[in-house]
Amino acid sequence: MEPHGPRESPPWEGSSLPGAWSSSALGQAFSQILHQFAGQESRRGKARSAALEDLAALLEAKECDRLFEGSDASLRGMPEMLGQVAKALGKYAAPAEEPEGRGDRHPDVAEKAAAVALLFLKLLRKVEAAKNSLVCPAWKTSLRPLAGPIYVFAVTHSLEQPWTSPRSQEVAGQVLALLLQVTECGSVAGFLHGENEDEKGRFTAIMGLLKPDLNKDSWKNNPATKYVFSWTLQKVTRPWLSQHLERTLPPSLLISDDYQTENKILGVHCLHHIVLNVPAADLLQYNRAQVLYHALFNHLYAREHHLIQAVLLCLLDLFPILEKAQHWKGDGARPTTHCDEVLQLILTHMEPEHRLLLRRTYSRNLPAFVKRLGILTVRHLKRLERVIIGYLEVYDGPEEEARLKILETLKLLLQYTWPRVSCRLVVLLKALLKLICDVARDSSLTPECVKSALLEEATDCLILLDRCASGRVKGLLAKIPRSCEDSQVGNCIRRVQQLSEGAPCDTT
């Protein structure tokens, strides 16, 4: 605590006799504490430190129990006063706006948070004691304005962040656990949306507290707000989230539209949660799904692999919703879809891409796009062929993630588009044979299990290719085992000859 000079004696000092406090004295005490928190900037640090000490002394006094147990008419305004005190405490311990390019940006926030958490624990224990007492309790009325600010504080400081320390995280976690206990909620989700259908929950109130800090002019003033919003949003799932769509979609779009990659990814995760937990009808209403699609599509031009991964996963879950608005009558060609548009852009980026992390990210998601389009993948067959051949030629490190995913993509492609494969037989056969020979001769640090997986996947592709080409692959490979000196290559060729039956692939 910061040292502070002499100050006026609080109204409760000198009143040691039971019942010596009046209701007005309690109100004056809390009002004075609020005034200390809102003091002039030059004196605010000392005044706030003094206010913490005064509040701790006030909460330890037995007369303070009357706030939660009494029915005195003069205490009717106290719940709102307690709510204002809780908001002031949360604001006192909140991290300040992050200056650009500085490392140690929140030196004393964790210490303040630990002190405030101890006060909240005392306050919640008073409420808990009132709840368990035989006196007709007013604790529910007092808890209503307290719950929201205490929850926001607890989430702000219980997560691992630059402004927290192990100590502040521990006590903030205790505050959250005690808050759930006092409110009789079994989980944070139950606290937010209600433990049952008849219970209202507190998500609306929490969003009301966060709303002033979630508009385009103020959302960066408090760096914790976006994390509290994101963490809280993830706890509210179907069917409760749909009724809060108007409160959650705009902030998610705002965060995802930032210039910082960290914020973009956080916003995309929020959008993905909304896509997964809001009914398609609600997302299609007012063209919301299209707004989501265009916001996500613009991120595909970024070069950060973590962002691309988050965006592609979200888009794959958004496609079924967008396609509900499209109707194909069966006469003429099927219209191109949003999935076609995204796959075309991905393939355009994949061809010249040389950064391994981005190559792995694109390759990881490519099979899902082929599955999504099915037979309609023929629209992208030429470009897919170039990407597959190019990626099979490049070593991808010990785990070979990109080449394994490209082989998975090729297997799906052979299954879905087998009528168009025979004209590409020679090109694909050469690429697969070259891959098998390269892997068999590989003397790098690639684990044997990875080499075996590559050889097995490539052999499966050869078997499918042979079936798509009505057995022509077996004929082209017939003389290789006699002259091949490498046992691994020979084993792959013999497996193709033994398992291929010359029948065309079945469409799936």
Coordinates of C-alpha atoms in Angstrom, one line a residue:
M1 CA 0.0 0.0 0.0
E2 CA 1.1 3.5 -0.7
P3 CA 1.8 5.7 2.4
H4 CA -0.8 8.4 2.9
G5 CA -1.0 11.4 5.1
P6 CA -3.6 12.3 7.8
R7 CA -7.1 12.1 6.6
E8 CA -10.5 12.7 8.2
S9 CA -11.7 10.0 10.5
P10 CA -14.3 7.7 9.0
P11 CA -17.8 7.9 10.4
W12 CA -17.5 4.5 12.1
E13 CA -14.4 5.3 14.1
G14 CA -15.1 5.8 17.8
S15 CA -18.4 3.9 17.7
S16 CA -17.5 0.8 19.6
L17 CA -20.9 0.2 21.3
P18 CA -23.3 -2.4 19.8
G19 CA -25.9 -0.7 17.7
A20 CA -24.0 2.6 17.9
W21 CA -24.0 2.9 14.1
S22 CA -27.0 4.4 12.4
S23 CA -28.1 3.4 8.9
S24 CA -27.1 6.8 7.7
A25 CA -23.6 6.3 9.1
L26 CA -23.2 3.1 7.0
G27 CA -24.3 5.0 3.9
Q28 CA -21.9 7.9 4.7
A29 CA -19.1 5.4 5.1
F30 CA -19.5 3.8 1.7
S31 CA -20.2 7.2 0.1
Q32 CA -16.9 8.5 1.5
I33 CA -15.0 5.5 0.2
L34 CA -16.5 6.2 -3.3
H35 CA -15.5 9.8 -3.0
Q36 CA -11.9 8.7 -2.2
F37 CA -11.8 6.6 -5.3
A38 CA -13.0 9.5 -7.4
G39 CA -10.6 12.1 -6.0
Q40 CA -8.5 14.5 -7.9
E41 CA -5.8 12.9 -10.2
S42 CA -2.9 14.3 -8.2
R43 CA -4.1 12.8 -5.0
R44 CA -5.9 9.7 -6.4
G45 CA -3.2 7.2 -5.6
K46 CA -3.0 8.1 -1.9
A47 CA -6.7 8.5 -1.6
R48 CA -7.4 5.1 -3.1
S49 CA -4.9 3.4 -0.9
A50 CA -6.6 5.0 2.1
A51 CA -10.0 3.9 0.7
L52 CA -8.9 0.3 0.6
E53 CA -7.8 0.4 4.2
D54 CA -11.1 2.0 5.2
L55 CA -13.1 -0.5 3.3
A56 CA -11.3 -3.4 4.9
A57 CA -11.9 -2.0 8.3
L58 CA -15.6 -1.4 7.5
L59 CA -16.1 -4.9 6.2
E60 CA -14.5 -6.4 9.3
A61 CA -16.9 -4.5 11.6
K62 CA -19.9 -6.5 12.9
E63 CA -22.3 -3.7 12.2
C64 CA -21.7 -4.2 8.4
D65 CA -23.7 -7.4 8.6
R66 CA -26.9 -5.3 8.7
L67 CA -26.3 -4.5 5.0
F68 CA -27.3 -8.1 4.1
E69 CA -29.6 -9.1 6.9
G70 CA -31.5 -6.0 7.9
S71 CA -34.8 -4.7 6.6
D72 CA -34.3 -1.1 7.6
A73 CA -36.0 1.2 5.1
S74 CA -33.0 3.5 5.2
L75 CA -30.8 0.7 3.8
R76 CA -32.8 0.3 0.6
G77 CA -30.3 2.3 -1.4
M78 CA -27.3 0.3 -0.2
P79 CA -27.3 -2.5 -2.8
E80 CA -26.7 0.1 -5.5
M81 CA -24.1 1.8 -3.4
L82 CA -22.3 -1.6 -2.9
G83 CA -22.4 -2.1 -6.7
Q84 CA -20.8 1.2 -7.2
V85 CA -18.1 0.4 -4.7
A86 CA -17.5 -3.0 -6.5
K87 CA -17.2 -1.2 -9.8
A88 CA -14.7 1.3 -8.3
L89 CA -12.6 -1.5 -6.9
G90 CA -12.6 -3.3 -10.3
K91 CA -11.5 -0.1 -12.0
Y92 CA -8.8 0.5 -9.5
A93 CA -7.2 -2.9 -10.2
A94 CA -7.8 -2.9 -14.0
P95 CA -4.7 -2.7 -16.2
A96 CA -4.2 0.6 -18.0
E97 CA -4.0 1.1 -21.7
E98 CA -1.0 -0.7 -23.2
P99 CA 1.6 1.7 -24.5
E100 CA 3.2 0.8 -27.8
G101 CA 6.5 -1.0 -27.8
R102 CA 7.0 -1.3 -24.1
G103 CA 7.7 -4.5 -22.2
D104 CA 6.9 -4.0 -18.5
R105 CA 3.6 -2.3 -18.9
H106 CA 1.6 -3.3 -15.8
P107 CA 4.2 -3.3 -12.9
D108 CA 1.8 -2.8 -10.0
V109 CA -1.6 -4.1 -11.2
A110 CA -1.1 -7.6 -9.8
E111 CA -0.4 -6.2 -6.3
K112 CA -3.5 -4.0 -6.5
A113 CA -5.6 -6.9 -7.8
A114 CA -4.5 -9.2 -4.9
A115 CA -5.5 -6.5 -2.4
V116 CA -8.9 -5.9 -4.0
A117 CA -9.5 -9.7 -4.3
L118 CA -9.1 -10.0 -0.5
L119 CA -11.8 -7.3 0.0
F120 CA -14.2 -9.1 -2.4
L121 CA -13.6 -12.3 -0.5
K122 CA -14.6 -10.5 2.8
L123 CA -17.6 -9.0 1.1
L124 CA -18.8 -12.3 -0.3
R125 CA -18.3 -14.1 3.0
K126 CA -20.6 -11.5 4.6
V127 CA -23.2 -12.3 1.9
E128 CA -22.7 -16.0 2.5
A129 CA -23.2 -15.6 6.3
A130 CA -26.4 -13.6 5.7
K131 CA -27.6 -16.3 3.3
N132 CA -27.1 -19.0 6.0
S133 CA -28.6 -16.9 8.9
L134 CA -32.1 -17.4 10.3
V135 CA -32.8 -13.7 9.9
C136 CA -35.1 -12.8 6.9
P137 CA -32.3 -12.1 4.4
A138 CA -31.9 -9.2 2.0
W139 CA -28.8 -10.8 0.6
K140 CA -30.3 -11.6 -2.8
T141 CA -31.1 -7.9 -3.3
S142 CA -27.6 -6.9 -2.3
L143 CA -25.9 -9.5 -4.4
R144 CA -27.6 -8.6 -7.6
P145 CA -25.6 -5.4 -8.3
L146 CA -22.5 -6.9 -6.8
A147 CA -22.3 -10.1 -8.9
G148 CA -21.5 -8.5 -12.2
P149 CA -18.6 -6.3 -11.2
I150 CA -17.1 -9.0 -9.0
Y151 CA -17.3 -11.5 -11.9
V152 CA -15.6 -9.1 -14.3
F153 CA -12.8 -8.5 -11.8
A154 CA -12.3 -12.2 -11.2
V155 CA -12.1 -13.1 -14.8
T156 CA -9.8 -10.2 -15.5
H157 CA -7.2 -11.4 -13.0
S158 CA -7.7 -15.2 -12.8
L159 CA -6.4 -15.8 -16.4
E160 CA -2.7 -15.8 -17.2
Q161 CA -2.0 -12.4 -18.6
P162 CA 0.8 -9.8 -18.7
W163 CA -0.8 -7.9 -15.8
T164 CA -1.3 -11.0 -13.5
S165 CA 1.0 -12.8 -11.1
P166 CA 0.6 -16.3 -9.6
R167 CA -0.7 -14.7 -6.4
S168 CA -3.2 -12.4 -8.0
Q169 CA -4.5 -15.3 -10.2
E170 CA -4.9 -17.5 -7.1
V171 CA -6.9 -15.0 -5.1
A172 CA -9.0 -13.9 -8.1
G173 CA -9.8 -17.6 -8.7
Q174 CA -10.9 -17.9 -5.1
V175 CA -13.2 -14.8 -5.6
L176 CA -14.8 -16.5 -8.7
A177 CA -15.3 -19.8 -6.8
L178 CA -16.9 -18.1 -3.8
L179 CA -19.1 -16.0 -6.1
L180 CA -20.4 -19.2 -7.7
Q181 CA -21.0 -20.7 -4.3
V182 CA -22.9 -17.7 -3.0
T183 CA -25.0 -17.4 -6.1
E184 CA -25.7 -21.2 -5.9
C185 CA -24.4 -21.9 -9.4
G186 CA -22.6 -25.1 -10.3
S187 CA -20.5 -23.5 -13.1
V188 CA -19.6 -20.3 -14.8
A189 CA -22.0 -21.2 -17.6
G190 CA -24.8 -21.7 -15.2
F191 CA -24.0 -18.3 -13.6
L192 CA -24.2 -16.6 -17.0
H193 CA -27.2 -18.2 -18.6
G194 CA -29.0 -19.6 -15.6
E195 CA -29.0 -23.0 -14.0
N196 CA -32.4 -23.9 -15.6
E197 CA -34.7 -22.6 -18.3
D198 CA -36.8 -20.5 -15.8
E199 CA -33.7 -18.7 -14.5
K200 CA -32.6 -15.6 -16.3
G201 CA -28.9 -15.7 -15.8
R202 CA -26.4 -12.7 -15.6
F203 CA -25.0 -12.7 -19.1
T204 CA -27.0 -9.6 -20.1
A205 CA -25.8 -7.7 -17.0
I206 CA -22.2 -8.7 -17.7
M207 CA -22.5 -7.5 -21.3
G208 CA -24.0 -4.3 -20.0
L209 CA -20.9 -3.7 -17.9
L210 CA -18.5 -4.5 -20.7
K211 CA -20.4 -2.5 -23.4
P212 CA -18.9 0.9 -22.6
D213 CA -15.4 -0.6 -23.3
L214 CA -16.4 -2.6 -26.4
N215 CA -17.1 0.2 -28.9
K216 CA -14.6 1.2 -31.6
D217 CA -13.3 4.3 -29.7
S218 CA -12.8 2.7 -26.3
W219 CA -12.2 -1.1 -26.6
K220 CA -8.4 -0.7 -26.3
N221 CA -8.5 1.5 -23.2
N222 CA -8.6 -1.5 -21.0
P223 CA -6.6 -4.4 -22.5
A224 CA -8.5 -6.9 -20.3
T225 CA -11.9 -6.2 -21.7
K226 CA -11.5 -8.2 -24.9
Y227 CA -10.3 -11.3 -23.0
V228 CA -13.1 -11.0 -20.5
F229 CA -15.6 -10.8 -23.3
S230 CA -14.0 -13.7 -25.3
W231 CA -13.8 -16.0 -22.2
T232 CA -17.4 -15.2 -21.2
L233 CA -18.7 -15.7 -24.7
Q234 CA -17.1 -19.1 -24.9
K235 CA -19.1 -20.2 -21.8
V236 CA -22.5 -19.4 -23.3
T237 CA -23.5 -22.1 -25.8
R238 CA -26.6 -23.2 -27.7
P239 CA -29.5 -22.6 -27.2
W240 CA -28.8 -19.6 -24.9
L241 CA -26.5 -17.7 -27.2
S242 CA -29.0 -16.9 -29.9
Q243 CA -30.9 -14.5 -27.7
H244 CA -27.7 -12.5 -27.2
L245 CA -26.6 -12.3 -30.8
E246 CA -27.1 -8.6 -31.1
R247 CA -24.8 -8.0 -28.1
T248 CA -22.0 -10.4 -29.1
L249 CA -21.7 -10.2 -32.9
P250 CA -20.7 -6.5 -33.2
P251 CA -17.8 -6.7 -30.6
S252 CA -16.6 -10.0 -32.2
L253 CA -16.4 -8.3 -35.6
L254 CA -14.8 -5.2 -34.1
I255 CA -12.0 -7.2 -32.4
S256 CA -11.4 -9.4 -35.5
D257 CA -11.1 -6.3 -37.7
D258 CA -8.0 -4.9 -35.8
Y259 CA -4.6 -4.5 -37.3
Q260 CA -2.9 -6.6 -34.6
T261 CA -2.8 -10.4 -35.4
E262 CA -3.4 -11.3 -31.8
N263 CA -6.7 -9.4 -31.8
K264 CA -7.7 -10.7 -35.2
I265 CA -7.3 -14.3 -34.0
L266 CA -9.2 -13.6 -30.8
G267 CA -12.0 -12.0 -32.8
V268 CA -12.1 -14.9 -35.2
H269 CA -12.4 -17.4 -32.3
C270 CA -15.4 -15.4 -31.0
L271 CA -17.0 -15.5 -34.5
H272 CA -16.4 -19.2 -34.7
H273 CA -18.1 -19.8 -31.4
I274 CA -21.1 -17.8 -32.6
V275 CA -21.3 -19.8 -35.9
L276 CA -21.2 -23.1 -33.9
N277 CA -23.8 -22.0 -31.3
V278 CA -26.4 -19.8 -33.1
P279 CA -29.0 -21.4 -35.3
A280 CA -28.6 -21.0 -39.0
A281 CA -31.9 -19.2 -39.3
D282 CA -30.7 -16.5 -37.0
L283 CA -27.4 -16.1 -38.8
L284 CA -29.1 -15.8 -42.2
Q285 CA -31.5 -13.2 -40.9
Y286 CA -30.5 -9.6 -41.8
N287 CA -27.7 -11.0 -44.0
R288 CA -25.5 -11.7 -40.9
A289 CA -24.0 -14.8 -42.4
Q290 CA -22.8 -12.8 -45.5
V291 CA -21.3 -10.2 -43.2
L292 CA -19.4 -12.9 -41.3
Y293 CA -18.2 -14.5 -44.6
H294 CA -16.8 -11.3 -46.0
A295 CA -15.1 -10.4 -42.7
L296 CA -13.4 -13.8 -42.6
F297 CA -12.6 -13.9 -46.3
N298 CA -10.6 -10.7 -46.1
H299 CA -8.3 -12.4 -43.5
L300 CA -7.2 -15.0 -46.1
Y301 CA -4.9 -12.4 -47.6
A302 CA -2.9 -12.3 -44.4
R303 CA 0.4 -14.2 -44.1
E304 CA 0.2 -15.3 -40.4
H305 CA -0.4 -19.1 -40.3
H306 CA -2.2 -19.0 -36.9
L307 CA -4.7 -16.5 -38.3
I308 CA -5.2 -18.5 -41.5
Q309 CA -5.8 -21.7 -39.5
A310 CA -8.5 -20.0 -37.3
V311 CA -10.2 -18.4 -40.3
L312 CA -10.3 -21.6 -42.4
L313 CA -11.8 -23.6 -39.5
C314 CA -14.4 -21.0 -39.0
L315 CA -15.3 -20.8 -42.7
L316 CA -15.6 -24.6 -43.0
D317 CA -18.4 -24.4 -40.3
L318 CA -20.0 -21.4 -41.9
F319 CA -20.3 -22.9 -45.4
P320 CA -23.3 -25.2 -44.5
I321 CA -25.2 -22.2 -43.2
L322 CA -24.4 -20.1 -46.3
E323 CA -25.5 -22.9 -48.6
K324 CA -28.9 -23.1 -46.9
A325 CA -29.7 -19.9 -48.6
Q326 CA -28.8 -21.4 -52.1
H327 CA -31.3 -23.5 -54.0
W328 CA -30.4 -25.6 -57.0
K329 CA -33.3 -26.6 -59.1
G330 CA -31.5 -29.3 -61.0
D331 CA -31.6 -27.7 -64.4
G332 CA -28.2 -26.6 -65.7
A333 CA -24.9 -26.3 -63.9
R334 CA -24.7 -25.9 -60.1
P335 CA -23.9 -22.4 -59.1
T336 CA -20.5 -21.8 -57.6
T337 CA -20.5 -21.6 -53.9
H338 CA -18.6 -19.7 -51.2
C339 CA -16.5 -22.9 -50.7
D340 CA -15.4 -22.7 -54.4
E341 CA -14.4 -19.1 -53.9
V342 CA -12.3 -19.8 -50.8
L343 CA -10.7 -22.9 -52.3
Q344 CA -9.7 -21.0 -55.4
L345 CA -8.0 -18.3 -53.3
I346 CA -6.3 -20.9 -51.2
L347 CA -4.9 -22.7 -54.2
T348 CA -3.7 -19.4 -55.7
H349 CA -1.8 -18.8 -52.5
M350 CA -0.5 -22.3 -52.2
E351 CA 1.3 -22.5 -55.5
P352 CA 4.0 -19.9 -54.9
E353 CA 4.1 -20.3 -51.1
H354 CA 7.6 -21.1 -49.8
R355 CA 7.1 -20.6 -46.0
L356 CA 6.8 -24.0 -44.4
L357 CA 4.4 -23.0 -41.6
L358 CA 1.9 -21.6 -44.2
R359 CA 2.4 -24.6 -46.5
R360 CA 1.5 -26.9 -43.6
T361 CA -1.5 -24.7 -42.6
Y362 CA -2.9 -24.8 -46.2
S363 CA -2.2 -28.5 -46.6
R364 CA -3.8 -29.3 -43.2
N365 CA -7.1 -27.9 -44.3
L366 CA -7.2 -28.9 -48.0
P367 CA -8.8 -32.4 -47.4
A368 CA -11.7 -30.8 -45.7
F369 CA -12.4 -28.5 -48.7
V370 CA -12.3 -31.5 -51.1
K371 CA -14.7 -33.4 -48.9
R372 CA -17.0 -30.4 -48.7
L373 CA -17.1 -30.0 -52.5
G374 CA -17.1 -33.7 -53.4
I375 CA -17.5 -34.2 -57.2
L376 CA -17.6 -30.5 -57.7
T377 CA -13.9 -30.5 -57.0
V378 CA -13.4 -31.1 -60.7
R379 CA -13.8 -27.3 -61.1
H380 CA -10.4 -26.9 -59.5
L381 CA -8.7 -30.0 -60.8
K382 CA -6.0 -28.4 -62.9
R383 CA -4.8 -26.1 -60.1
L384 CA -5.1 -28.9 -57.5
E385 CA -3.0 -31.1 -59.8
R386 CA -0.2 -28.5 -59.9
V387 CA -0.4 -27.9 -56.1
I388 CA -0.3 -31.6 -55.3
I389 CA 2.7 -32.3 -57.6
G390 CA 4.6 -29.3 -56.3
Y391 CA 4.1 -30.1 -52.7
L392 CA 5.0 -33.7 -53.0
E393 CA 8.4 -32.7 -54.3
V394 CA 9.4 -30.6 -51.3
Y395 CA 10.7 -32.0 -48.1
D396 CA 8.6 -30.8 -45.1
G397 CA 10.8 -31.5 -42.1
P398 CA 10.9 -34.4 -39.8
E399 CA 7.1 -34.7 -39.3
E400 CA 6.3 -34.3 -43.1
E401 CA 2.9 -32.9 -42.2
A402 CA 2.4 -31.1 -45.5
R403 CA 3.2 -34.1 -47.7
L404 CA 1.0 -36.4 -45.6
K405 CA -1.9 -34.1 -45.9
I406 CA -1.3 -33.6 -49.6
L407 CA -1.4 -37.4 -50.1
E408 CA -4.7 -37.5 -48.1
T409 CA -6.0 -34.8 -50.4
L410 CA -4.9 -36.8 -53.5
K411 CA -6.7 -40.0 -52.2
L412 CA -9.9 -38.0 -51.8
L413 CA -9.5 -36.4 -55.2
L414 CA -9.1 -39.8 -56.8
Q415 CA -12.2 -41.1 -55.1
Y416 CA -14.4 -38.1 -56.0
T417 CA -13.2 -37.2 -59.5
W418 CA -12.1 -40.7 -60.8
P419 CA -13.7 -40.2 -64.3
R420 CA -11.3 -37.3 -65.0
V421 CA -8.1 -39.0 -63.6
S422 CA -7.1 -41.3 -66.5
C423 CA -5.9 -38.4 -68.6
R424 CA -3.6 -37.3 -65.8
L425 CA -2.3 -40.8 -65.1
V426 CA 1.3 -40.3 -66.3
V427 CA 1.8 -37.0 -64.4
L428 CA 0.4 -38.4 -61.1
L429 CA 2.3 -41.7 -61.5
K430 CA 5.6 -40.0 -61.9
A431 CA 5.0 -37.7 -58.9
L432 CA 4.1 -40.7 -56.7
L433 CA 7.0 -42.8 -57.8
K434 CA 9.5 -40.0 -57.3
L435 CA 8.1 -39.5 -53.8
I436 CA 8.5 -43.2 -53.0
C437 CA 12.1 -43.2 -54.2
D438 CA 12.9 -40.0 -52.3
V439 CA 11.5 -41.3 -49.1
A440 CA 13.3 -44.7 -49.5
R441 CA 16.6 -42.9 -50.0
D442 CA 16.0 -40.3 -47.3
S443 CA 18.9 -40.3 -44.8
S444 CA 17.8 -37.3 -42.8
L445 CA 16.4 -37.2 -39.3
T446 CA 12.9 -38.2 -40.4
P447 CA 11.6 -40.8 -38.0
E448 CA 11.0 -44.3 -39.5
C449 CA 7.3 -44.1 -38.5
V450 CA 6.9 -41.0 -40.6
K451 CA 8.7 -42.6 -43.6
S452 CA 6.4 -45.7 -43.3
A453 CA 3.3 -43.5 -43.2
L454 CA 4.5 -41.6 -46.3
L455 CA 5.2 -44.9 -48.2
E456 CA 1.9 -46.4 -47.1
E457 CA -0.1 -43.3 -48.2
A458 CA 1.7 -43.1 -51.5
T459 CA 1.1 -46.8 -52.2
D460 CA -2.6 -46.4 -51.4
C461 CA -2.7 -43.5 -53.9
L462 CA -1.1 -45.8 -56.5
I463 CA -3.7 -48.5 -55.9
L464 CA -6.5 -45.9 -56.3
L465 CA -4.8 -44.5 -59.4
D466 CA -4.6 -48.0 -60.9
R467 CA -8.3 -48.6 -60.3
C468 CA -9.3 -45.2 -61.8
A469 CA -7.2 -46.1 -64.9
S470 CA -8.6 -49.6 -65.3
G471 CA -5.4 -51.4 -64.4
R472 CA -3.0 -49.4 -66.6
V473 CA -0.7 -48.6 -63.6
K474 CA 0.0 -52.3 -63.0
G475 CA 1.1 -52.7 -66.6
L476 CA 3.4 -49.7 -66.4
L477 CA 4.9 -50.9 -63.1
A478 CA 5.3 -54.6 -64.2
K479 CA 9.0 -54.5 -64.9
I480 CA 10.2 -52.3 -62.0
P481 CA 10.5 -55.0 -59.3
R482 CA 12.9 -57.0 -61.4
S483 CA 15.4 -54.1 -61.7
C484 CA 14.7 -52.2 -58.5
E485 CA 17.5 -52.6 -55.9
D486 CA 15.7 -50.8 -53.1
S487 CA 13.6 -53.2 -51.1
Q488 CA 11.2 -50.5 -49.8
V489 CA 10.4 -49.3 -53.3
G490 CA 10.0 -52.9 -54.5
N491 CA 7.6 -53.7 -51.7
C492 CA 5.4 -50.8 -52.5
I493 CA 5.3 -51.8 -56.2
R494 CA 4.5 -55.4 -55.3
R495 CA 1.7 -54.3 -53.0
V496 CA 0.2 -52.3 -55.8
Q497 CA 0.3 -55.3 -58.1
Q498 CA -1.3 -57.6 -55.6
L499 CA -4.1 -55.3 -54.3
S500 CA -5.2 -53.6 -57.5
E501 CA -8.1 -55.3 -59.2
G502 CA -8.5 -53.1 -62.2
A503 CA -12.0 -51.9 -61.2
P504 CA -13.0 -48.3 -61.5
C505 CA -13.2 -46.3 -58.3
D506 CA -16.6 -45.9 -56.6
T507 CA -17.7 -42.4 -56.3
T508 CA -18.3 -41.3 -52.7

